[in-house]
Amino acid sequence: MFGEDYRYFNNIRGAELVKQLANKEISNCDALILQKQLCMSCCAALLKYIEHIQNIVFSSGALRFTFKDVENMCMIDLGSWKNLEIVDEFLSKDHRSLMSIINKTLTPSGARLLRSNLLQPSTDKPLIEARLDAVEELIDDPHLLERLRKIIARVHELDHVLAMFIRTNSEVTVQSAEYNITQLLHLRRTLHIVEPLRQVLSNVKSQLLVNNKNHLNDSRLDELIEILDDRINSDVLSTNKKNSITIRNQKCYAVKIFINEVRNRSSITFTSRSLIRYNDRIEQSVCEVLLAGDIVIQQIIENMRPHAAVLYYVMDAIANIDFLCSLAVYASTTQSVRPRFGTSVMLKGARHPLLDHSMPDRVVPNDTYLTPDSRFAIITGPNMAGKSTYLKQVSQLCLMAQMGSMVPAQIAVLPIFTRVFSRIGHNDCLAQNLSAFAVEMSEMAVILQYANERSLIVIDELARSKLSLYLIYCKSIFSGDRII
């Protein structure tokens, strides 16, 4: 970063932009939040980058600013994400992770919510219990679960739709006009799915599902549907081939005399001078129609912009329902149990989630018992006995429980952890010029500095071949109330 770039980190300017661009109904940036200088400085620099580099200008009162602290989240460092196999480090189909096993979502927003809850599980016990209640209700009513998933599978992603409402259209092009029309058609289809979703959720009992149902019952949704139905031709949504563009293409290509032939592996393309002229006329007509239609589209967007907040509610409701359905589908296909929360770790018949998925008939269940009076466990055994797998199993089950998921075990009683630390692997770091011993020293220093009485610490082969150092580590860690 160059020195002159620091001028963009202006907390006063950031607070002004947040107040100007925030939608007060869906944002939680009050006067206390606006006084956080570092936060507002970052907002100012980010918004300046979006405006000057990405050429995007936001409309006033259109953005959602949400301030989230870490008090109600379990913190997991980047190394533990990799060590505990929580998410895929690379987008490889061969690599298996906890995310790939649990992820049964049908929408991108639901998958993002699932991933964020895996990487930062909640420490809010009422919220965790509310999620478990909702998942349990979906498991007990398979018909409800199936109907919800069928409806959610038809939902279009609303992120791109919301982009039309939150930014101003600085330049009108054929591509932007076509994009806006496409997104409005997607919005119309999605809003028409809301009504059957309301009916399916009409008799739910768990508080979390009831809250999502209430968001979908907002009367402003009916106003948006009325605006769209009034200005958009319903025939464009028809699948009848008489209204399809394929017939027009078939007629255009029904030419007997060809002057140009293009061959490739899968097809042969022919064209003629007359066909080229007709195609140019069609393209010109389509451009004129799109540009004329964009004027109407912009009017529709302006009429709907005051109600844009309700679209955020719909997007969040669909993502939450998809997230809960994913947890319910996983629990329905696995021998799992609802976790309970206390001060001890008591796992009976627990199974590693990844092994339970890949080889369910060969997994050997394990028990774990840790209490405040007996919170230090040393796992011993021969090579390839499964010690590392056992350590990862306990950690993964704790994270699953805190995100609101059922866990593969017969009995599960777990504390609510605020930090999870892991020290697994004995590789050196060439990028930082650190040997394996130096890497272990730096990672253990972080654990000793930040671990508290509500931390879970998982260490594989601590201070290998260094008995004196091993005893020092154990004494330092055991001096607190951590669970190791």
GROMACS .gro file of C-alpha atoms in nm:
model
  484
    1MET     CA    1   0.000   0.000   0.000
    2PHE     CA    2   0.138   0.339  -0.098
    3GLY     CA    3   0.150   0.626   0.146
    4GLU     CA    4  -0.106   0.837  -0.038
    5ASP     CA    5  -0.356   0.549  -0.023
    6TYR     CA    6  -0.394   0.595   0.351
    7ARG     CA    7  -0.605   0.902   0.293
    8TYR     CA    8  -0.891   0.675   0.187
    9PHE     CA    9  -0.898   0.525   0.540
   10ASN     CA   10  -1.098   0.815   0.681
   11ASN     CA   11  -1.330   0.720   0.966
   12ILE     CA   12  -1.534   1.043   0.939
   13ARG     CA   13  -1.596   0.989   0.569
   14GLY     CA   14  -1.674   0.623   0.638
   15ALA     CA   15  -1.940   0.712   0.896
   16GLU     CA   16  -2.097   0.959   0.652
   17LEU     CA   17  -2.110   0.698   0.376
   18VAL     CA   18  -2.262   0.437   0.606
   19LYS     CA   19  -2.534   0.678   0.719
   20GLN     CA   20  -2.601   0.777   0.359
   21LEU     CA   21  -2.609   0.430   0.203
   22ALA     CA   22  -2.752   0.219   0.487
   23ASN     CA   23  -3.110   0.100   0.479
   24LYS     CA   24  -3.215   0.172   0.837
   25GLU     CA   25  -3.471  -0.108   0.849
   26ILE     CA   26  -3.222  -0.387   0.786
   27SER     CA   27  -2.899  -0.231   0.921
   28ASN     CA   28  -2.782  -0.224   1.282
   29CYS     CA   29  -2.525   0.056   1.258
   30ASP     CA   30  -2.632   0.285   1.540
   31ALA     CA   31  -2.441   0.583   1.679
   32LEU     CA   32  -2.218   0.357   1.889
   33ILE     CA   33  -2.111   0.155   1.584
   34LEU     CA   34  -2.041   0.470   1.384
   35GLN     CA   35  -1.788   0.573   1.650
   36LYS     CA   36  -1.568   0.267   1.587
   37GLN     CA   37  -1.285   0.440   1.402
   38LEU     CA   38  -1.109   0.138   1.253
   39CYS     CA   39  -1.435  -0.010   1.131
   40MET     CA   40  -1.550   0.311   0.966
   41SER     CA   41  -1.205   0.369   0.812
   42CYS     CA   42  -1.219   0.028   0.646
   43CYS     CA   43  -1.572   0.099   0.519
   44ALA     CA   44  -1.455   0.425   0.361
   45ALA     CA   45  -1.163   0.257   0.182
   46LEU     CA   46  -1.377  -0.036   0.065
   47LEU     CA   47  -1.654   0.184  -0.074
   48LYS     CA   48  -1.397   0.405  -0.247
   49TYR     CA   49  -1.238   0.098  -0.406
   50ILE     CA   50  -1.576  -0.028  -0.530
   51GLU     CA   51  -1.659   0.312  -0.676
   52HIS     CA   52  -1.329   0.386  -0.852
   53ILE     CA   53  -1.199   0.040  -0.943
   54GLN     CA   54  -1.519  -0.154  -1.008
   55ASN     CA   55  -1.715   0.152  -1.129
   56ILE     CA   56  -2.016   0.078  -0.910
   57VAL     CA   57  -2.214   0.359  -0.749
   58PHE     CA   58  -2.466   0.265  -0.482
   59SER     CA   59  -2.808   0.421  -0.434
   60SER     CA   60  -2.882   0.604  -0.110
   61GLY     CA   61  -3.045   0.391   0.158
   62ALA     CA   62  -3.007   0.068  -0.040
   63LEU     CA   63  -2.730  -0.126   0.138
   64ARG     CA   64  -2.746  -0.350   0.441
   65PHE     CA   65  -2.470  -0.284   0.694
   66THR     CA   66  -2.454  -0.544   0.970
   67PHE     CA   67  -2.204  -0.521   1.254
   68LYS     CA   68  -2.117  -0.856   1.409
   69ASP     CA   69  -1.891  -0.903   1.707
   70VAL     CA   70  -1.713  -1.223   1.807
   71GLU     CA   71  -1.874  -1.262   2.148
   72ASN     CA   72  -2.129  -1.517   2.027
   73MET     CA   73  -1.897  -1.706   1.792
   74CYS     CA   74  -1.646  -1.983   1.841
   75MET     CA   75  -1.312  -1.869   1.702
   76ILE     CA   76  -1.112  -2.118   1.494
   77ASP     CA   77  -0.777  -2.026   1.343
   78LEU     CA   78  -0.685  -2.094   0.982
   79GLY     CA   79  -0.450  -2.378   1.073
   80SER     CA   80  -0.727  -2.559   1.259
   81TRP     CA   81  -0.957  -2.524   0.957
   82LYS     CA   82  -0.705  -2.731   0.762
   83ASN     CA   83  -0.597  -2.965   1.042
   84LEU     CA   84  -0.949  -3.063   1.143
   85GLU     CA   85  -1.067  -3.103   0.779
   86ILE     CA   86  -1.360  -2.866   0.827
   87VAL     CA   87  -1.377  -2.726   0.473
   88ASP     CA   88  -1.206  -2.810   0.147
   89GLU     CA   89  -0.887  -2.613   0.104
   90PHE     CA   90  -0.905  -2.663  -0.271
   91LEU     CA   91  -1.207  -2.719  -0.494
   92SER     CA   92  -1.121  -3.084  -0.551
   93LYS     CA   93  -1.385  -3.350  -0.591
   94ASP     CA   94  -1.158  -3.615  -0.441
   95HIS     CA   95  -1.094  -3.435  -0.114
   96ARG     CA   96  -1.350  -3.496   0.157
   97SER     CA   97  -1.423  -3.256   0.440
   98LEU     CA   98  -1.687  -3.206   0.706
   99MET     CA   99  -1.847  -2.942   0.486
  100SER     CA  100  -1.881  -3.182   0.193
  101ILE     CA  101  -2.049  -3.444   0.414
  102ILE     CA  102  -2.306  -3.213   0.576
  103ASN     CA  103  -2.373  -2.991   0.276
  104LYS     CA  104  -2.712  -3.092   0.133
  105THR     CA  105  -2.816  -2.738   0.045
  106LEU     CA  106  -2.993  -2.649  -0.279
  107THR     CA  107  -2.909  -2.278  -0.304
  108PRO     CA  108  -2.577  -2.089  -0.304
  109SER     CA  109  -2.696  -1.869  -0.015
  110GLY     CA  110  -2.779  -2.177   0.192
  111ALA     CA  111  -2.435  -2.324   0.122
  112ARG     CA  112  -2.268  -1.998   0.227
  113LEU     CA  113  -2.465  -1.992   0.550
  114LEU     CA  114  -2.370  -2.353   0.622
  115ARG     CA  115  -2.003  -2.283   0.557
  116SER     CA  116  -1.997  -1.973   0.777
  117ASN     CA  117  -2.158  -2.165   1.063
  118LEU     CA  118  -1.903  -2.442   1.030
  119LEU     CA  119  -1.608  -2.203   1.036
  120GLN     CA  120  -1.758  -1.987   1.313
  121PRO     CA  121  -2.004  -2.196   1.515
  122SER     CA  122  -2.235  -2.016   1.751
  123THR     CA  123  -2.180  -1.995   2.126
  124ASP     CA  124  -2.533  -1.864   2.186
  125LYS     CA  125  -2.709  -2.156   2.355
  126PRO     CA  126  -3.068  -2.033   2.288
  127LEU     CA  127  -2.988  -2.000   1.916
  128ILE     CA  128  -2.830  -2.346   1.905
  129GLU     CA  129  -3.129  -2.501   2.081
  130ALA     CA  130  -3.367  -2.319   1.844
  131ARG     CA  131  -3.183  -2.466   1.545
  132LEU     CA  132  -3.193  -2.812   1.697
  133ASP     CA  133  -3.568  -2.775   1.758
  134ALA     CA  134  -3.621  -2.681   1.393
  135VAL     CA  135  -3.404  -2.966   1.266
  136GLU     CA  136  -3.584  -3.210   1.494
  137GLU     CA  137  -3.923  -3.094   1.364
  138LEU     CA  138  -3.809  -3.144   1.005
  139ILE     CA  139  -3.677  -3.491   1.086
  140ASP     CA  140  -4.003  -3.590   1.253
  141ASP     CA  141  -4.204  -3.471   0.950
  142PRO     CA  142  -4.038  -3.611   0.635
  143HIS     CA  143  -4.328  -3.488   0.420
  144LEU     CA  144  -4.267  -3.129   0.535
  145LEU     CA  145  -3.895  -3.164   0.466
  146GLU     CA  146  -3.954  -3.304   0.118
  147ARG     CA  147  -4.202  -3.032   0.022
  148LEU     CA  148  -3.971  -2.756   0.145
  149ARG     CA  149  -3.677  -2.889  -0.055
  150LYS     CA  150  -3.885  -2.922  -0.372
  151ILE     CA  151  -3.988  -2.558  -0.345
  152ILE     CA  152  -3.640  -2.430  -0.254
  153ALA     CA  153  -3.491  -2.613  -0.552
  154ARG     CA  154  -3.692  -2.380  -0.781
  155VAL     CA  155  -3.565  -2.059  -0.618
  156HIS     CA  156  -3.333  -1.831  -0.813
  157GLU     CA  157  -3.045  -1.665  -0.632
  158LEU     CA  158  -3.154  -1.320  -0.518
  159ASP     CA  159  -2.805  -1.172  -0.478
  160HIS     CA  160  -2.790  -1.068  -0.842
  161VAL     CA  161  -3.146  -0.938  -0.827
  162LEU     CA  162  -3.066  -0.718  -0.529
  163ALA     CA  163  -2.772  -0.574  -0.721
  164MET     CA  164  -3.019  -0.392  -0.947
  165PHE     CA  165  -3.178  -0.215  -0.651
  166ILE     CA  166  -2.864  -0.116  -0.462
  167ARG     CA  167  -2.665   0.046  -0.743
  168THR     CA  168  -2.739   0.321  -0.992
  169ASN     CA  169  -2.734   0.250  -1.364
  170SER     CA  170  -2.469   0.488  -1.501
  171GLU     CA  171  -2.465   0.357  -1.858
  172VAL     CA  172  -2.744   0.194  -2.058
  173THR     CA  173  -2.627  -0.080  -2.292
  174VAL     CA  174  -2.794  -0.372  -2.463
  175GLN     CA  175  -2.614  -0.611  -2.229
  176SER     CA  176  -2.725  -0.425  -1.915
  177ALA     CA  177  -3.083  -0.404  -2.043
  178GLU     CA  178  -3.092  -0.776  -2.116
  179TYR     CA  179  -2.936  -0.850  -1.776
  180ASN     CA  180  -3.197  -0.640  -1.593
  181ILE     CA  181  -3.483  -0.808  -1.778
  182THR     CA  182  -3.342  -1.152  -1.695
  183GLN     CA  183  -3.305  -1.067  -1.327
  184LEU     CA  184  -3.658  -0.928  -1.303
  185LEU     CA  185  -3.791  -1.248  -1.458
  186HIS     CA  186  -3.596  -1.447  -1.198
  187LEU     CA  187  -3.736  -1.224  -0.924
  188ARG     CA  188  -4.089  -1.276  -1.051
  189ARG     CA  189  -4.047  -1.655  -1.051
  190THR     CA  190  -3.899  -1.650  -0.701
  191LEU     CA  191  -4.171  -1.427  -0.556
  192HIS     CA  192  -4.438  -1.654  -0.701
  193ILE     CA  193  -4.273  -1.941  -0.513
  194VAL     CA  194  -4.318  -1.755  -0.183
  195GLU     CA  195  -4.691  -1.832  -0.164
  196PRO     CA  196  -4.654  -2.214  -0.174
  197LEU     CA  197  -4.368  -2.176   0.074
  198ARG     CA  198  -4.603  -1.989   0.307
  199GLN     CA  199  -4.859  -2.268   0.282
  200VAL     CA  200  -4.604  -2.538   0.360
  201LEU     CA  201  -4.481  -2.344   0.665
  202SER     CA  202  -4.830  -2.259   0.789
  203ASN     CA  203  -4.835  -2.525   1.063
  204VAL     CA  204  -4.472  -2.528   1.179
  205LYS     CA  205  -4.411  -2.507   1.553
  206SER     CA  206  -4.039  -2.446   1.611
  207GLN     CA  207  -3.958  -2.081   1.675
  208LEU     CA  208  -3.691  -2.052   1.406
  209LEU     CA  209  -3.921  -2.180   1.132
  210VAL     CA  210  -4.201  -1.957   1.260
  211ASN     CA  211  -3.972  -1.652   1.237
  212ASN     CA  212  -3.883  -1.735   0.878
  213LYS     CA  213  -4.250  -1.787   0.798
  214ASN     CA  214  -4.329  -1.441   0.939
  215HIS     CA  215  -4.068  -1.283   0.712
  216LEU     CA  216  -4.237  -1.446   0.413
  217ASN     CA  217  -4.578  -1.317   0.524
  218ASP     CA  218  -4.475  -0.954   0.479
  219SER     CA  219  -4.751  -0.769   0.292
  220ARG     CA  220  -4.494  -0.577   0.089
  221LEU     CA  221  -4.418  -0.896  -0.101
  222ASP     CA  222  -4.769  -0.891  -0.243
  223GLU     CA  223  -4.713  -0.533  -0.357
  224LEU     CA  224  -4.394  -0.632  -0.537
  225ILE     CA  225  -4.569  -0.923  -0.706
  226GLU     CA  226  -4.847  -0.690  -0.817
  227ILE     CA  227  -4.597  -0.444  -0.966
  228LEU     CA  228  -4.421  -0.720  -1.158
  229ASP     CA  229  -4.739  -0.887  -1.279
  230ASP     CA  230  -4.873  -0.553  -1.398
  231ARG     CA  231  -4.570  -0.471  -1.617
  232ILE     CA  232  -4.429  -0.811  -1.723
  233ASN     CA  233  -4.595  -1.029  -1.984
  234SER     CA  234  -4.673  -1.367  -1.830
  235ASP     CA  235  -4.633  -1.538  -2.170
  236VAL     CA  236  -4.255  -1.508  -2.148
  237LEU     CA  237  -4.259  -1.761  -1.866
  238SER     CA  238  -4.452  -2.014  -2.070
  239THR     CA  239  -4.281  -2.333  -2.178
  240ASN     CA  240  -4.517  -2.375  -2.473
  241LYS     CA  241  -4.312  -2.419  -2.789
  242LYS     CA  242  -4.545  -2.183  -2.977
  243ASN     CA  243  -4.397  -1.901  -2.771
  244SER     CA  244  -4.045  -2.036  -2.783
  245ILE     CA  245  -3.763  -1.881  -2.977
  246THR     CA  246  -3.663  -2.224  -3.106
  247ILE     CA  247  -3.936  -2.212  -3.372
  248ARG     CA  248  -3.799  -1.883  -3.501
  249ASN     CA  249  -3.453  -2.035  -3.521
  250GLN     CA  250  -3.582  -2.340  -3.703
  251LYS     CA  251  -3.748  -2.122  -3.968
  252CYS     CA  252  -3.442  -1.904  -4.008
  253TYR     CA  253  -3.214  -2.199  -4.068
  254ALA     CA  254  -3.446  -2.373  -4.315
  255VAL     CA  255  -3.236  -2.259  -4.611
  256LYS     CA  256  -3.152  -2.497  -4.896
  257ILE     CA  257  -2.871  -2.308  -5.073
  258PHE     CA  258  -2.558  -2.267  -4.859
  259ILE     CA  259  -2.259  -2.049  -4.936
  260ASN     CA  260  -2.058  -2.105  -4.619
  261GLU     CA  261  -1.990  -2.424  -4.430
  262VAL     CA  262  -1.821  -2.455  -4.091
  263ARG     CA  263  -1.742  -2.798  -3.952
  264ASN     CA  264  -1.632  -2.902  -3.606
  265ARG     CA  265  -1.633  -3.227  -3.416
  266SER     CA  266  -1.997  -3.214  -3.313
  267SER     CA  267  -2.180  -3.006  -3.573
  268ILE     CA  268  -2.190  -2.850  -3.919
  269THR     CA  269  -2.303  -2.487  -3.954
  270PHE     CA  270  -2.433  -2.339  -4.280
  271THR     CA  271  -2.526  -1.984  -4.370
  272SER     CA  272  -2.616  -1.768  -4.669
  273ARG     CA  273  -2.617  -1.401  -4.763
  274SER     CA  274  -2.992  -1.374  -4.717
  275LEU     CA  275  -2.974  -1.544  -4.381
  276ILE     CA  276  -2.696  -1.309  -4.270
  277ARG     CA  277  -2.905  -1.005  -4.366
  278TYR     CA  278  -3.211  -1.143  -4.185
  279ASN     CA  279  -3.000  -1.219  -3.879
  280ASP     CA  280  -2.862  -0.864  -3.875
  281ARG     CA  281  -3.214  -0.724  -3.893
  282ILE     CA  282  -3.324  -0.954  -3.610
  283GLU     CA  283  -3.028  -0.853  -3.394
  284GLN     CA  284  -3.097  -0.485  -3.457
  285SER     CA  285  -3.465  -0.529  -3.371
  286VAL     CA  286  -3.377  -0.720  -3.053
  287CYS     CA  287  -3.142  -0.439  -2.947
  288GLU     CA  288  -3.411  -0.178  -3.005
  289VAL     CA  289  -3.664  -0.381  -2.808
  290LEU     CA  290  -3.422  -0.433  -2.520
  291LEU     CA  291  -3.330  -0.066  -2.499
  292ALA     CA  292  -3.694   0.038  -2.513
  293GLY     CA  293  -3.781  -0.223  -2.254
  294ASP     CA  294  -3.504  -0.102  -2.025
  295ILE     CA  295  -3.691   0.228  -1.982
  296VAL     CA  296  -3.985   0.034  -1.840
  297ILE     CA  297  -3.751  -0.185  -1.636
  298GLN     CA  298  -3.594   0.121  -1.472
  299GLN     CA  299  -3.941   0.247  -1.383
  300ILE     CA  300  -4.022  -0.089  -1.225
  301ILE     CA  301  -3.696  -0.081  -1.027
  302GLU     CA  302  -3.769   0.271  -0.900
  303ASN     CA  303  -4.117   0.164  -0.790
  304MET     CA  304  -3.980  -0.143  -0.612
  305ARG     CA  305  -3.671   0.018  -0.456
  306PRO     CA  306  -3.858   0.148  -0.144
  307HIS     CA  307  -3.956  -0.214  -0.071
  308ALA     CA  308  -3.609  -0.360  -0.134
  309ALA     CA  309  -3.564  -0.438   0.237
  310VAL     CA  310  -3.823  -0.713   0.216
  311LEU     CA  311  -3.612  -0.890  -0.047
  312TYR     CA  312  -3.331  -0.916   0.208
  313TYR     CA  313  -3.578  -1.083   0.445
  314VAL     CA  314  -3.685  -1.326   0.174
  315MET     CA  315  -3.324  -1.408   0.087
  316ASP     CA  316  -3.235  -1.467   0.454
  317ALA     CA  317  -3.548  -1.677   0.512
  318ILE     CA  318  -3.478  -1.900   0.212
  319ALA     CA  319  -3.111  -1.938   0.313
  320ASN     CA  320  -3.206  -2.030   0.671
  321ILE     CA  321  -3.470  -2.281   0.560
  322ASP     CA  322  -3.225  -2.437   0.315
  323PHE     CA  323  -2.959  -2.451   0.588
  324LEU     CA  324  -3.195  -2.622   0.835
  325CYS     CA  325  -3.320  -2.864   0.570
  326SER     CA  326  -2.960  -2.958   0.490
  327LEU     CA  327  -2.893  -3.044   0.855
  328ALA     CA  328  -3.218  -3.241   0.868
  329VAL     CA  329  -3.131  -3.440   0.554
  330TYR     CA  330  -2.790  -3.527   0.697
  331ALA     CA  331  -2.943  -3.638   1.028
  332SER     CA  332  -3.212  -3.841   0.848
  333THR     CA  333  -2.951  -4.042   0.658
  334THR     CA  334  -2.720  -4.095   0.956
  335GLN     CA  335  -2.760  -4.262   1.293
  336SER     CA  336  -2.732  -3.944   1.494
  337VAL     CA  337  -2.852  -3.797   1.821
  338ARG     CA  338  -2.945  -3.452   1.944
  339PRO     CA  339  -2.658  -3.309   2.152
  340ARG     CA  340  -2.710  -3.174   2.500
  341PHE     CA  341  -2.496  -2.904   2.656
  342GLY     CA  342  -2.328  -2.901   2.995
  343THR     CA  343  -1.985  -2.865   3.155
  344SER     CA  344  -1.848  -3.207   3.057
  345VAL     CA  345  -1.761  -3.390   2.737
  346MET     CA  346  -1.950  -3.718   2.729
  347LEU     CA  347  -1.962  -3.900   2.396
  348LYS     CA  348  -2.085  -4.258   2.382
  349GLY     CA  349  -2.067  -4.455   2.061
  350ALA     CA  350  -1.932  -4.154   1.871
  351ARG     CA  351  -1.817  -4.194   1.511
  352HIS     CA  352  -1.598  -3.983   1.288
  353PRO     CA  353  -1.836  -3.804   1.045
  354LEU     CA  354  -1.618  -3.856   0.737
  355LEU     CA  355  -1.549  -4.223   0.807
  356ASP     CA  356  -1.912  -4.280   0.899
  357HIS     CA  357  -2.007  -4.147   0.555
  358SER     CA  358  -1.745  -4.333   0.349
  359MET     CA  359  -1.743  -4.669   0.532
  360PRO     CA  360  -2.044  -4.686   0.768
  361ASP     CA  361  -2.017  -5.061   0.827
  362ARG     CA  362  -1.649  -5.056   0.925
  363VAL     CA  363  -1.636  -4.762   1.166
  364VAL     CA  364  -1.552  -4.851   1.526
  365PRO     CA  365  -1.744  -4.623   1.769
  366ASN     CA  366  -1.545  -4.454   2.045
  367ASP     CA  367  -1.631  -4.307   2.383
  368THR     CA  368  -1.497  -3.983   2.529
  369TYR     CA  369  -1.540  -3.863   2.885
  370LEU     CA  370  -1.392  -3.538   3.016
  371THR     CA  371  -1.507  -3.338   3.319
  372PRO     CA  372  -1.387  -3.017   3.486
  373ASP     CA  373  -1.205  -3.239   3.738
  374SER     CA  374  -1.060  -3.466   3.467
  375ARG     CA  375  -1.010  -3.245   3.166
  376PHE     CA  376  -0.669  -3.363   3.039
  377ALA     CA  377  -0.669  -3.675   2.819
  378ILE     CA  378  -0.359  -3.844   2.675
  379ILE     CA  379  -0.426  -4.080   2.384
  380THR     CA  380  -0.168  -4.354   2.329
  381GLY     CA  381  -0.147  -4.644   2.086
  382PRO     CA  382   0.060  -4.797   1.806
  383ASN     CA  383   0.107  -4.637   1.467
  384MET     CA  384  -0.199  -4.643   1.237
  385ALA     CA  385  -0.424  -4.715   1.536
  386GLY     CA  386  -0.640  -4.408   1.472
  387LYS     CA  387  -0.516  -4.163   1.735
  388SER     CA  388  -0.525  -3.861   1.503
  389THR     CA  389  -0.864  -3.965   1.369
  390TYR     CA  390  -0.995  -3.986   1.724
  391LEU     CA  391  -0.871  -3.635   1.803
  392LYS     CA  392  -1.033  -3.491   1.490
  393GLN     CA  393  -1.354  -3.679   1.567
  394VAL     CA  394  -1.401  -3.510   1.904
  395SER     CA  395  -1.333  -3.166   1.757
  396GLN     CA  396  -1.565  -3.211   1.460
  397LEU     CA  397  -1.852  -3.335   1.676
  398CYS     CA  398  -1.816  -3.030   1.902
  399LEU     CA  399  -1.833  -2.797   1.601
  400MET     CA  400  -2.133  -2.982   1.457
  401ALA     CA  401  -2.320  -2.953   1.785
  402GLN     CA  402  -2.255  -2.579   1.815
  403MET     CA  403  -2.377  -2.511   1.462
  404GLY     CA  404  -2.709  -2.678   1.548
  405SER     CA  405  -2.658  -3.018   1.387
  406MET     CA  406  -2.726  -3.367   1.512
  407VAL     CA  407  -2.406  -3.563   1.579
  408PRO     CA  408  -2.324  -3.926   1.490
  409ALA     CA  409  -2.325  -4.081   1.837
  410GLN     CA  410  -2.549  -4.266   2.080
  411ILE     CA  411  -2.516  -4.004   2.356
  412ALA     CA  412  -2.363  -3.658   2.320
  413VAL     CA  413  -2.317  -3.410   2.606
  414LEU     CA  414  -2.079  -3.127   2.524
  415PRO     CA  415  -1.969  -2.788   2.657
  416ILE     CA  416  -2.003  -2.475   2.444
  417PHE     CA  417  -1.650  -2.375   2.346
  418THR     CA  418  -1.546  -2.022   2.253
  419ARG     CA  419  -1.208  -2.118   2.103
  420VAL     CA  420  -1.081  -2.431   1.930
  421PHE     CA  421  -0.706  -2.484   1.889
  422SER     CA  422  -0.526  -2.765   1.712
  423ARG     CA  423  -0.162  -2.861   1.665
  424ILE     CA  424  -0.146  -3.143   1.413
  425GLY     CA  425   0.139  -3.222   1.177
  426HIS     CA  426   0.516  -3.184   1.195
  427ASN     CA  427   0.616  -3.014   0.872
  428ASP     CA  428   0.856  -2.726   0.835
  429CYS     CA  429   0.759  -2.397   0.671
  430LEU     CA  430   0.997  -2.298   0.394
  431ALA     CA  431   0.802  -1.981   0.314
  432GLN     CA  432   0.877  -1.842   0.660
  433ASN     CA  433   1.216  -2.014   0.692
  434LEU     CA  434   1.100  -2.214   0.994
  435SER     CA  435   1.195  -2.568   1.086
  436ALA     CA  436   0.940  -2.816   1.218
  437PHE     CA  437   1.055  -2.739   1.572
  438ALA     CA  438   1.020  -2.362   1.518
  439VAL     CA  439   0.672  -2.407   1.370
  440GLU     CA  440   0.568  -2.605   1.676
  441MET     CA  441   0.710  -2.339   1.908
  442SER     CA  442   0.520  -2.058   1.735
  443GLU     CA  443   0.190  -2.247   1.726
  444MET     CA  444   0.215  -2.356   2.088
  445ALA     CA  445   0.294  -1.996   2.189
  446VAL     CA  446  -0.034  -1.884   2.034
  447ILE     CA  447  -0.225  -2.159   2.215
  448LEU     CA  448  -0.070  -2.075   2.552
  449GLN     CA  449  -0.142  -1.705   2.502
  450TYR     CA  450  -0.507  -1.717   2.393
  451ALA     CA  451  -0.654  -2.038   2.532
  452ASN     CA  452  -0.894  -1.995   2.823
  453GLU     CA  453  -1.124  -2.209   3.038
  454ARG     CA  454  -1.376  -2.239   2.750
  455SER     CA  455  -1.120  -2.357   2.494
  456LEU     CA  456  -1.079  -2.698   2.335
  457ILE     CA  457  -0.716  -2.786   2.259
  458VAL     CA  458  -0.624  -3.077   2.031
  459ILE     CA  459  -0.254  -3.161   2.000
  460ASP     CA  460  -0.111  -3.452   1.802
  461GLU     CA  461   0.232  -3.581   1.912
  462LEU     CA  462   0.324  -3.294   2.140
  463ALA     CA  463   0.699  -3.217   2.155
  464ARG     CA  464   0.793  -3.538   1.980
  465SER     CA  465   1.115  -3.689   2.121
  466LYS     CA  466   1.159  -3.399   2.366
  467LEU     CA  467   1.032  -3.522   2.704
  468SER     CA  468   1.134  -3.217   2.908
  469LEU     CA  469   0.964  -2.978   2.665
  470TYR     CA  470   0.658  -3.203   2.663
  471LEU     CA  471   0.628  -3.181   3.042
  472ILE     CA  472   0.665  -2.801   3.033
  473TYR     CA  473   0.387  -2.775   2.775
  474CYS     CA  474   0.157  -2.999   2.974
  475LYS     CA  475   0.217  -2.807   3.295
  476SER     CA  476   0.157  -2.471   3.126
  477ILE     CA  477  -0.162  -2.582   2.954
  478PHE     CA  478  -0.294  -2.767   3.256
  479SER     CA  479  -0.249  -2.460   3.478
  480GLY     CA  480  -0.573  -2.320   3.336
  481ASP     CA  481  -0.918  -2.477   3.310
  482ARG     CA  482  -0.886  -2.571   2.944
  483ILE     CA  483  -1.006  -2.902   2.804
  484ILE     CA  484  -0.720  -3.088   2.633
   0.00000   0.00000   0.00000
